Coordinates of C-alpha atoms in Angstrom, one line a residue:
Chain A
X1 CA -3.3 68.5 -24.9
X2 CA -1.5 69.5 -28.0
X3 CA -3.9 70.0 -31.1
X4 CA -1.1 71.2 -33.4
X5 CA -1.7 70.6 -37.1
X6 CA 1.1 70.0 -39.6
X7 CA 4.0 71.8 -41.2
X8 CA 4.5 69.4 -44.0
X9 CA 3.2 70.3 -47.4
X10 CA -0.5 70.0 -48.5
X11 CA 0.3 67.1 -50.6
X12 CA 2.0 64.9 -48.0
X13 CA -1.1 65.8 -45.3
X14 CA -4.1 64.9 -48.2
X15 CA -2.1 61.6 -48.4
X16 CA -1.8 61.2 -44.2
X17 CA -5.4 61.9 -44.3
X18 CA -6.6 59.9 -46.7
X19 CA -4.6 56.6 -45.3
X20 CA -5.4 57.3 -41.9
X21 CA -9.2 57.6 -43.4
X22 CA -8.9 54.6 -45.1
X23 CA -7.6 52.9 -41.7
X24 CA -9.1 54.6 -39.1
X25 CA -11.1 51.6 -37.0
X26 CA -14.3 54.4 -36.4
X27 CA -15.5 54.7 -40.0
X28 CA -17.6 57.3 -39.3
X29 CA -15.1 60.0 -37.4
X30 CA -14.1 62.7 -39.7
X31 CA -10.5 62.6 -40.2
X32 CA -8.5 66.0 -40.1
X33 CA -4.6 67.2 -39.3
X34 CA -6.0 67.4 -36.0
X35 CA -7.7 64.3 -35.1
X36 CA -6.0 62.3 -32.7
X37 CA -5.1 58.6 -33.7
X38 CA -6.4 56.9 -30.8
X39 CA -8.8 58.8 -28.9
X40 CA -10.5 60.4 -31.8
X41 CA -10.0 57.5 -34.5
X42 CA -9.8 54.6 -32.8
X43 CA -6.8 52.9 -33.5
X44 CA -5.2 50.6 -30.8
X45 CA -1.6 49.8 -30.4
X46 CA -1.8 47.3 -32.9
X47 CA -3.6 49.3 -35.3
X48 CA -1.0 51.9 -34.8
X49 CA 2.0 49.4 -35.6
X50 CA -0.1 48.9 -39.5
X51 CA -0.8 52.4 -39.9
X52 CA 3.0 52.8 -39.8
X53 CA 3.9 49.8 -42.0
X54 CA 1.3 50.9 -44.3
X55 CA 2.6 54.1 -44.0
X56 CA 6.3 53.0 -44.8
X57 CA 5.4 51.3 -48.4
X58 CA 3.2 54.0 -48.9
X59 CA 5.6 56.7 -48.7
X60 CA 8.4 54.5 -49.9
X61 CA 10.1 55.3 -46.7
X62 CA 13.1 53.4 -45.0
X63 CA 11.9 51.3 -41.9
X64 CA 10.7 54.2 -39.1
X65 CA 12.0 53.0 -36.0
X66 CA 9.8 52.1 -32.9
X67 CA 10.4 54.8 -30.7
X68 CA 10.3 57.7 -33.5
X69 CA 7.2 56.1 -34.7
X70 CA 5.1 55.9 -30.8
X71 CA 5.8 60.0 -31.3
X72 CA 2.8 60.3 -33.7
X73 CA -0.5 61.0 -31.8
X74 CA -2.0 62.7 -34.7
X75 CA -2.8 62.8 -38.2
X76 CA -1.2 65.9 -38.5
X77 CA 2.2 64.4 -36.6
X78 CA 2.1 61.2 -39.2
X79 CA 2.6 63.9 -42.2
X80 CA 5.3 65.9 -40.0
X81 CA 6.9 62.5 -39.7
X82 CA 6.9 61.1 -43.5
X83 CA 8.1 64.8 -44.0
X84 CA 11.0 64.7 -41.3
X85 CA 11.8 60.7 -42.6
X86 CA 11.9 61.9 -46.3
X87 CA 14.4 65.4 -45.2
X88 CA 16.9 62.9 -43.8
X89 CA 16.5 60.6 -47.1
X90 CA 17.0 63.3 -49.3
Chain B
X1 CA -24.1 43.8 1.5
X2 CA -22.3 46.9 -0.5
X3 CA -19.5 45.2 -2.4
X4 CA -16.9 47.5 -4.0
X5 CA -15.5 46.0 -7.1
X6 CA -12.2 47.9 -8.1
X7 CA -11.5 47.9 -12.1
X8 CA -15.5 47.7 -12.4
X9 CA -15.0 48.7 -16.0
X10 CA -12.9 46.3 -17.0
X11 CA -13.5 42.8 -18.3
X12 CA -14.0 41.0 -15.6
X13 CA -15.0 43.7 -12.8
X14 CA -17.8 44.8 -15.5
X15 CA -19.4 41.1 -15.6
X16 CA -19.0 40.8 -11.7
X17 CA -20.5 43.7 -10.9
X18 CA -23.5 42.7 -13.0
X19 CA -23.7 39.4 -11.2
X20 CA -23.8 41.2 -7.9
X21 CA -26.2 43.2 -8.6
X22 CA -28.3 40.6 -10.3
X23 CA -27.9 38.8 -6.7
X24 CA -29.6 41.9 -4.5
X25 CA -25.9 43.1 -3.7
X26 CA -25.2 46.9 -3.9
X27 CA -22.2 47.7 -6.1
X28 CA -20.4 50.5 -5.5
X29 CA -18.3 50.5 -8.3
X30 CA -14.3 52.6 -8.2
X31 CA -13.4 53.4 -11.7
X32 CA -10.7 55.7 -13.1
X33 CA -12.4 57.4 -16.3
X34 CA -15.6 55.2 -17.3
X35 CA -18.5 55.8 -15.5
X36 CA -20.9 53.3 -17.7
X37 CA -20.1 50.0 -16.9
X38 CA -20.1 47.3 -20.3
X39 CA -20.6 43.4 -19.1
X40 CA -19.8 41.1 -21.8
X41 CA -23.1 39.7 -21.3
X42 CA -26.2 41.8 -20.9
X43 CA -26.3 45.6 -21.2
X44 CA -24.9 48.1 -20.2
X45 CA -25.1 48.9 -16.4
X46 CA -26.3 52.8 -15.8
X47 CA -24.3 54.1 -12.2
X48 CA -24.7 57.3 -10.0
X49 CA -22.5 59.1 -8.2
X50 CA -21.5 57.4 -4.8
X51 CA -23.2 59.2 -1.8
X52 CA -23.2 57.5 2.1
X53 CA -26.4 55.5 2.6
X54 CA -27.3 55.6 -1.0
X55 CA -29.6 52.2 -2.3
X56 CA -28.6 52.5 -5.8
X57 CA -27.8 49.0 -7.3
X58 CA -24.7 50.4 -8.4
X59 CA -23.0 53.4 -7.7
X60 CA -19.5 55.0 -8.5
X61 CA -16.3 56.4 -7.2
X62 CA -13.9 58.5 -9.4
X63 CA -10.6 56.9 -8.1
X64 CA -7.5 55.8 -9.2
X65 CA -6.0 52.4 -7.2
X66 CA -2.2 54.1 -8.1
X67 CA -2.4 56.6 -5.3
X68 CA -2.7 56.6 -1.6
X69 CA -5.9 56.4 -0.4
X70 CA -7.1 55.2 -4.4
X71 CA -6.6 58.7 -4.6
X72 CA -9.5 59.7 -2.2
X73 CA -9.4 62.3 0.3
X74 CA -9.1 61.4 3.5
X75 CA -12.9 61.9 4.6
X76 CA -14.4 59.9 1.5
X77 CA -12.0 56.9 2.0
X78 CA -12.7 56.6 5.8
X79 CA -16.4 56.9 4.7
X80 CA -16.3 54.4 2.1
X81 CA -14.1 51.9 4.9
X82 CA -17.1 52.2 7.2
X83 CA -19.7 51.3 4.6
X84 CA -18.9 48.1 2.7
X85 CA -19.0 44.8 3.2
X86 CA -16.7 43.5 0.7
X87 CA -14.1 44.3 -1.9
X88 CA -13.3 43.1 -5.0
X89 CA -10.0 43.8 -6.3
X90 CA -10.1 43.5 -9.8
X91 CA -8.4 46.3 -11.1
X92 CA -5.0 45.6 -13.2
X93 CA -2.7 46.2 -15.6
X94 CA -3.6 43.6 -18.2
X95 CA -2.0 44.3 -21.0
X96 CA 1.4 43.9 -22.5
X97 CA 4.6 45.6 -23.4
X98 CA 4.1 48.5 -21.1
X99 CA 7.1 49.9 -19.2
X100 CA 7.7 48.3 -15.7
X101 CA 6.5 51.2 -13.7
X102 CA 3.3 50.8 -15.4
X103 CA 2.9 47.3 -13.8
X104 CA 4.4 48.1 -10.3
X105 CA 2.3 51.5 -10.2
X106 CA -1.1 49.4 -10.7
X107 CA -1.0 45.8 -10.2
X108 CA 1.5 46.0 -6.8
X109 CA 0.9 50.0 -5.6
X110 CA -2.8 49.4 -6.2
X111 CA -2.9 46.1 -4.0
X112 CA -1.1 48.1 -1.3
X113 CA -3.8 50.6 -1.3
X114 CA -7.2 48.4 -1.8
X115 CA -5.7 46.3 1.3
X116 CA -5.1 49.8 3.4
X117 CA -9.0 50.1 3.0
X118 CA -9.8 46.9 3.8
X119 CA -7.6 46.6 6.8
X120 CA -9.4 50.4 8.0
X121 CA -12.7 48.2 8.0
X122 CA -11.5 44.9 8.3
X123 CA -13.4 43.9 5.0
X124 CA -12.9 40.8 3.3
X125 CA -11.8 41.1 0.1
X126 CA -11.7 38.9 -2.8
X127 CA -8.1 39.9 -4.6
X128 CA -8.2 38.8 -8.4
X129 CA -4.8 37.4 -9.4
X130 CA -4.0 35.1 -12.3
X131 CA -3.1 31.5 -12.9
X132 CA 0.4 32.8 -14.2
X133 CA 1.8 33.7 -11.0
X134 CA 3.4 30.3 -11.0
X135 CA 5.7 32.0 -13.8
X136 CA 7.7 29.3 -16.2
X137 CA 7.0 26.7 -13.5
X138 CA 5.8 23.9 -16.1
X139 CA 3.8 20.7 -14.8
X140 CA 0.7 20.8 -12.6
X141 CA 0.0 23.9 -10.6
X142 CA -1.7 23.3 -6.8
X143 CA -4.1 26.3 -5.9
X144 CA -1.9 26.6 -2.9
X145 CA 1.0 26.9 -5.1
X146 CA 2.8 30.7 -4.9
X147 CA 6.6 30.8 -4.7
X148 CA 7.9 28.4 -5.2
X149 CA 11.4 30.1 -6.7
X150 CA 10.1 30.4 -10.1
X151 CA 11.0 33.2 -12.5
X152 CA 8.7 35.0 -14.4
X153 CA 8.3 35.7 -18.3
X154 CA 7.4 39.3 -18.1
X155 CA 6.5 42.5 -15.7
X156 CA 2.5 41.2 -15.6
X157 CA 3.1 38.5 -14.0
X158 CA 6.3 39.2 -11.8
X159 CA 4.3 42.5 -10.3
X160 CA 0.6 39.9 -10.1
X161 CA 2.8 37.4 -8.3
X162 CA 4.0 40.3 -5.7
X163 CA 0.5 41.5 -4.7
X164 CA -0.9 38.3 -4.5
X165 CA 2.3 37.6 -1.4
X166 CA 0.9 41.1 -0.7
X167 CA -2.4 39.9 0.1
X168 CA -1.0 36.9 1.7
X169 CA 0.9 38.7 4.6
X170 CA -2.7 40.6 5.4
X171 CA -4.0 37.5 5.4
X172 CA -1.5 36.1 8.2
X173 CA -2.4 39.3 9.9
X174 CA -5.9 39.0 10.1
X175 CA -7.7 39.9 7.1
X176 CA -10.0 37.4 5.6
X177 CA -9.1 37.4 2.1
X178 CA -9.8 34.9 -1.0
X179 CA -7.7 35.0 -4.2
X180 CA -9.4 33.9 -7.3
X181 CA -6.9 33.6 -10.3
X182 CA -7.8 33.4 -13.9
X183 CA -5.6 32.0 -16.6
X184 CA -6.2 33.6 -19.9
X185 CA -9.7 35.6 -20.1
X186 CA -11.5 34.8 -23.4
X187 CA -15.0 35.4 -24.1
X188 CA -18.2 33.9 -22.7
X189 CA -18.4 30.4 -22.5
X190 CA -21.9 29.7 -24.4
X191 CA -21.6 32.4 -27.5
X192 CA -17.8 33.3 -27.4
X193 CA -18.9 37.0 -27.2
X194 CA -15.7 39.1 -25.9
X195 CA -15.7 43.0 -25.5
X196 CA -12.3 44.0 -25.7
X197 CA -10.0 42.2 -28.1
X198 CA -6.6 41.6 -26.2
X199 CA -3.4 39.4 -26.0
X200 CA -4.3 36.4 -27.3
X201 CA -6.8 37.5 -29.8
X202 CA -4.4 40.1 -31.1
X203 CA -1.7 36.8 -31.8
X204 CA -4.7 34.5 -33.2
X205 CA -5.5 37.5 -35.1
X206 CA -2.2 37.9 -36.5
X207 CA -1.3 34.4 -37.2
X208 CA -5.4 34.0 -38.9
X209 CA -4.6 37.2 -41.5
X210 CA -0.9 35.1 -42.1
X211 CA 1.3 38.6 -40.1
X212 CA 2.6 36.0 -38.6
X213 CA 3.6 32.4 -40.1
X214 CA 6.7 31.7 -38.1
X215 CA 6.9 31.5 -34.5
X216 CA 8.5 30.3 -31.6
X217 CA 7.1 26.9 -29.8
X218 CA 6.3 24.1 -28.9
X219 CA 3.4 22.4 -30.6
X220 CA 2.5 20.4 -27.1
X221 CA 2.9 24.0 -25.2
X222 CA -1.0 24.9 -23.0
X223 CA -1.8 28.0 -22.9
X224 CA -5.0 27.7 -20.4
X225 CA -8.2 29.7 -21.8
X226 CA -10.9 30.2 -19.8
X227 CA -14.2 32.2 -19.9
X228 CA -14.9 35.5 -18.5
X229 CA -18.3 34.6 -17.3
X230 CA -17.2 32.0 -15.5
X231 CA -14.6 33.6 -14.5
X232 CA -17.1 36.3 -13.0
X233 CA -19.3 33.2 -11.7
X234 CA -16.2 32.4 -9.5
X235 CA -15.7 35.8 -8.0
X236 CA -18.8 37.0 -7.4
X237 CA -19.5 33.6 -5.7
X238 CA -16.4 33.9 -3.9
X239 CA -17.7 38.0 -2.5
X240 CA -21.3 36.9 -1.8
X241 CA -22.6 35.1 1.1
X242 CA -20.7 32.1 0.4
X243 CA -17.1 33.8 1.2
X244 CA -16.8 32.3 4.7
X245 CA -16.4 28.7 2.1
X246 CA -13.3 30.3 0.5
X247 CA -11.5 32.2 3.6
X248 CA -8.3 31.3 3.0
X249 CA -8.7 29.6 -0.5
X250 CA -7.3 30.3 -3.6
X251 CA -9.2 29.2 -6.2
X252 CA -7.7 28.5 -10.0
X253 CA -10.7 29.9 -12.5
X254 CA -9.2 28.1 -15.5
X255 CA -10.4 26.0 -17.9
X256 CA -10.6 22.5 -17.0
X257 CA -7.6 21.0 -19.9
X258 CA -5.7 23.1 -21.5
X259 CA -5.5 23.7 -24.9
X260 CA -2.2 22.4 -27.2
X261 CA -0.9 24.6 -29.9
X262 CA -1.1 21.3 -32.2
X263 CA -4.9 21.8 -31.2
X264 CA -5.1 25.2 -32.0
X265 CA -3.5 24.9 -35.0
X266 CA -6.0 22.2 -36.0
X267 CA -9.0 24.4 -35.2
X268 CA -7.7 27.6 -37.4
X269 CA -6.9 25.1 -40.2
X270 CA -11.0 24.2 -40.2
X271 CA -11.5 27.9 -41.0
X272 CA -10.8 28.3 -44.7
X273 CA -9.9 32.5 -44.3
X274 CA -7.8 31.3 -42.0
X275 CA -3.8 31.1 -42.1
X276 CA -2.0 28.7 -39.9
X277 CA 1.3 29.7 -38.5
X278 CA 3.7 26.9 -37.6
X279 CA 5.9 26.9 -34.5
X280 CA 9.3 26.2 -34.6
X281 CA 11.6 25.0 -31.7
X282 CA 12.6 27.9 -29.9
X283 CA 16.2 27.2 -30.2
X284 CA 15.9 27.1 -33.3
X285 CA 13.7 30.7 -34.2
X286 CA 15.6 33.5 -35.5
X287 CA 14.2 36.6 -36.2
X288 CA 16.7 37.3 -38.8
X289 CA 15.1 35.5 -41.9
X290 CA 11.8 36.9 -40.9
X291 CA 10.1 39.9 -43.7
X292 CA 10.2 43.3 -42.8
X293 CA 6.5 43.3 -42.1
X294 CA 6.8 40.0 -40.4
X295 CA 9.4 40.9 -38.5
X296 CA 7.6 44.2 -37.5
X297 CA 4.7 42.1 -36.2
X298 CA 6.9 39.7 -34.3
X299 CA 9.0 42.2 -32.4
X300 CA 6.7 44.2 -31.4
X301 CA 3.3 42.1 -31.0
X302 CA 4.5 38.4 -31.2
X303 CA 7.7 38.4 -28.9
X304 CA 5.3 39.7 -25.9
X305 CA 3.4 36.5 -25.9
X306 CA 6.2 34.1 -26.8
X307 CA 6.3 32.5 -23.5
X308 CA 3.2 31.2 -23.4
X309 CA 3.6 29.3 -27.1
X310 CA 6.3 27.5 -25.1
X311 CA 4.9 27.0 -21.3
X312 CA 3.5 23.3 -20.9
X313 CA 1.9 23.7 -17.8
X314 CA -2.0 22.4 -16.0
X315 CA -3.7 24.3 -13.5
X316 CA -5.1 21.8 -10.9
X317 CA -8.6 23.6 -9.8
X318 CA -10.1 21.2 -7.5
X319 CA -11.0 23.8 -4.7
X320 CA -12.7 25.9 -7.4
X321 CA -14.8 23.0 -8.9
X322 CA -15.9 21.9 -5.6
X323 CA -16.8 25.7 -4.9
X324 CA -18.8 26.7 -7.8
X325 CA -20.0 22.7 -8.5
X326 CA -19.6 23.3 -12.3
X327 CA -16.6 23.9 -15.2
X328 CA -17.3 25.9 -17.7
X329 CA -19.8 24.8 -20.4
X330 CA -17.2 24.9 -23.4
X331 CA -13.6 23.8 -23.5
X332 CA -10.9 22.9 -26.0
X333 CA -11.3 22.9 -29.9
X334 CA -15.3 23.6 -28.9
X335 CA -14.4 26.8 -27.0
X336 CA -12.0 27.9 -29.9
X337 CA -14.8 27.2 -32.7
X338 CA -16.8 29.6 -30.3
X339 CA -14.3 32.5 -30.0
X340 CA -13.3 32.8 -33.4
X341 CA -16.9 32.2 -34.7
X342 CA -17.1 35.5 -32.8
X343 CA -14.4 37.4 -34.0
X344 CA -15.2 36.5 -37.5
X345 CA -18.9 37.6 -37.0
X346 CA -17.9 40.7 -35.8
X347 CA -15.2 41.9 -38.5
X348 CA -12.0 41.5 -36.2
X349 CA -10.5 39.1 -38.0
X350 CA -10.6 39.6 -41.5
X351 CA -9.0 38.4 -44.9
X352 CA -7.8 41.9 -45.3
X353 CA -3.8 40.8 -45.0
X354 CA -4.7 38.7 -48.3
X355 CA -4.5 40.6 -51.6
X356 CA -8.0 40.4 -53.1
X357 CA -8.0 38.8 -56.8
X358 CA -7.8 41.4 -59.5
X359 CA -11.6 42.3 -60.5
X360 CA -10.6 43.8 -63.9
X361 CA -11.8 41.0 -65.7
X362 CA -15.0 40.2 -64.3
X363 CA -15.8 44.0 -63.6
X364 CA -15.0 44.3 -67.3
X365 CA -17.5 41.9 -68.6

């Protein structure tokens, strides 16, 4: 089981924490690079598919496409993914 | 009798197993991960480990119905042949948009195995199916119905329909079987109380928080709805001393009309949080015109139930009614008043997807 954290900058994985936080179905689980989306936090596959959308405006990101998005099991992959989304933008 | 209830964890194997129990039946219960058992109804259900001879109201088996032997070894499945009475299959894939294997590897793989161990003892078994075998077949559906040539609308159903012919051939062969098949689980009949929020809640929730406003169907399409407990009153019926009744038998546990979209959309328009979506022909739905967000929703929530907004179809269930002697105690706009009373007293369907109304001004004051 992969507990990797993030490589995107502080700023990007304040703001994945913080969403996810302010998402996250179990209120009370602390949220941190390392929590996993589902198992640790709750979110279903539907929850998962706002989180994204969210995540999308949020970011002001291009539409992230389904199967690059079902990568993300982590808080920490979510702010390696608006990173990765925003390199190619750039 | 020892009854093992496959899927015992999951919605309906959970409420079964406490209905066994509640009727002096020893559970011994097969379950993948969870080893506390969460009816519906009632509490929780404490289990110990499975041991040969054991009296425990319900015990448990680590086991997973995708491998040989339910991935026993050898000497534990030959054991557990030689002690039960009954089976109840109930474990499934239930939900949607999985990949194929998924569906094969449980639903069909996992009837191949649970009727290996009831052939070992020659133990009748009650297999749980669903309604929706019969595919797009529309009209009235006989409980002896099963192919009849029809084609399926997705994987769930296409693999269901294959273990239920599964069953049958052991049946020719000797086995005593009885098939019970649900149509759409909902929650419990008197309070609308549901554990898991699934399928058709996730599309009522969509279309109540206004995700999605557009869809494709027919406003005289029946989805079939029908309780879990009774659902569980059917099977553990079936698997108790009354099986000898239903040898044979399949028996529809659906509810006794079904329910219209035109009628659905009537109920959610009583609910004033509510959003009501309105169904186009499908001919004439596009995806195209839809939002991003929308269209995000649809694709990957809305399109997996799409089938069943457009199905007009009755399930006949007079073998079950003369079985069990009732239907279940809430049907139609009454049932849907009591499910999403129940989803709306527990938070999981909000207003959220509506922008609240600027506080400034009245925080200001």
């Amino acid at each position: 089981m992969t507990t990797k954290t993030s490589t995107a900058d502080p700023e990007v994985r304040t703001a994945a924490r913080e969403l996810v936080g302010s998402m996250a179905p179990n209120r009370e689980a602390e949220v941190t690079d390392a929590s996993r989306l589902a198992q640790d936090l709750g979110f279903d596959s539907l929850a998962l598919i706002e989180l994204m959308l969210v995540a999308e405006e949020r970011f002001g990101l291009p539409p992230i496409d389904e199967a690059e998005a079902s990568t993300v099991t982590t808080v920490g992959g979510l702010a390696d993914l608006v990173a990765a989304v925003r390199g190619r933008a750039a | 009798m020892r009854v093992l209830v496959t899927g015992a964890a999951g919605l309906v194997g959970a409420e079964v197993t406490a209905r066994l129990v509640a009727a002096g039946h020893c559970v011994v219960a097969l379950v993948h991960r969870t080893t506390e058992l969460v009816p519906t109804t009632g509490a929780a259900i404490g289990t110990v480990p499975f041991e040969a001879g054991t009296e425990a109201p319900v015990s448990f088996v680590r086991g997973d119905v995708t491998q040989p032997r339910l991935g026993l070894a050898e000497g534990e499945f030959d054991a557990l042949a030689g002690t039960l009475d009954r089976i109840v299959h109930s474990a499934a894939q239930t939900d949607f948009g999985l990949a194929d294997a998924v569906y094969q590897a449980s639903n069909v793989d996992g009837t191949v195995h649970v009727l290996d161990l009831a052939q070992r003892g020659a133990i009748p078994l009650v297999h749980v199916s669903t309604a929706y075998v019969c595919g797009e077949r529309e009209g009235v559906i006989a409980e002896g119905d099963l192919d009849r040539g029809q084609a399926f609308a997705n994987p769930y159903e296409e693999t269901k329909f294959r273990a239920e012919r599964l069953v049958a051939v052991a049946a020719d062969e000797g086995l005593p079987v009885a098939v019970v098949r649900p149509s759409i689980v909902v929650g419990a009949e008197r309070t609308g109380v549901i554990r898991d929020f699934k399928n058709i809640y996730v599309m009522v929730k969509l279309m109540a928080e206004g995700k999605l406003r557009l869809l494709p169907g027919h406003y005289n399409a029946t989805p079939n709805l029908v309780p879990v407990d009774y659902v569980a009153d059917v099977v553990a019926e079936a698997a108790g001393e009354r099986f000898a009744e239903v040898r044979g038998a399949t028996l529809h546990a659906v509810g006794p009309r079904s329910i219209s979209l035109r009628a659905l959309s009537d109920v959610m328009a009583e609910y004033p949080s509510f959003e009501v979506a309105r169904f186009v022909p499908p001919t004439s739905f596009t995806t195209d015109a839809l939002p991003r967000r929308e269209w995000v929703y649809y694709t990957r929530v809305g399109a997996l139930y799409e089938s069943y907004l457009r199905r007009r179809v009755e399930f006949d269930d007079a073998a079950t009614r003369a079985f069990l002697r009732r239907r279940p105690a809430a049907s139609g706009e009454a049932l849907l008043r009591r499910l999403f009373d129940h989803c709306l007293r527990v938070g999981y369907i909000t207003a959220a997807a509506v922008a609240p109304e600027p506080r400034v001004a009245a925080e200001a004051r």
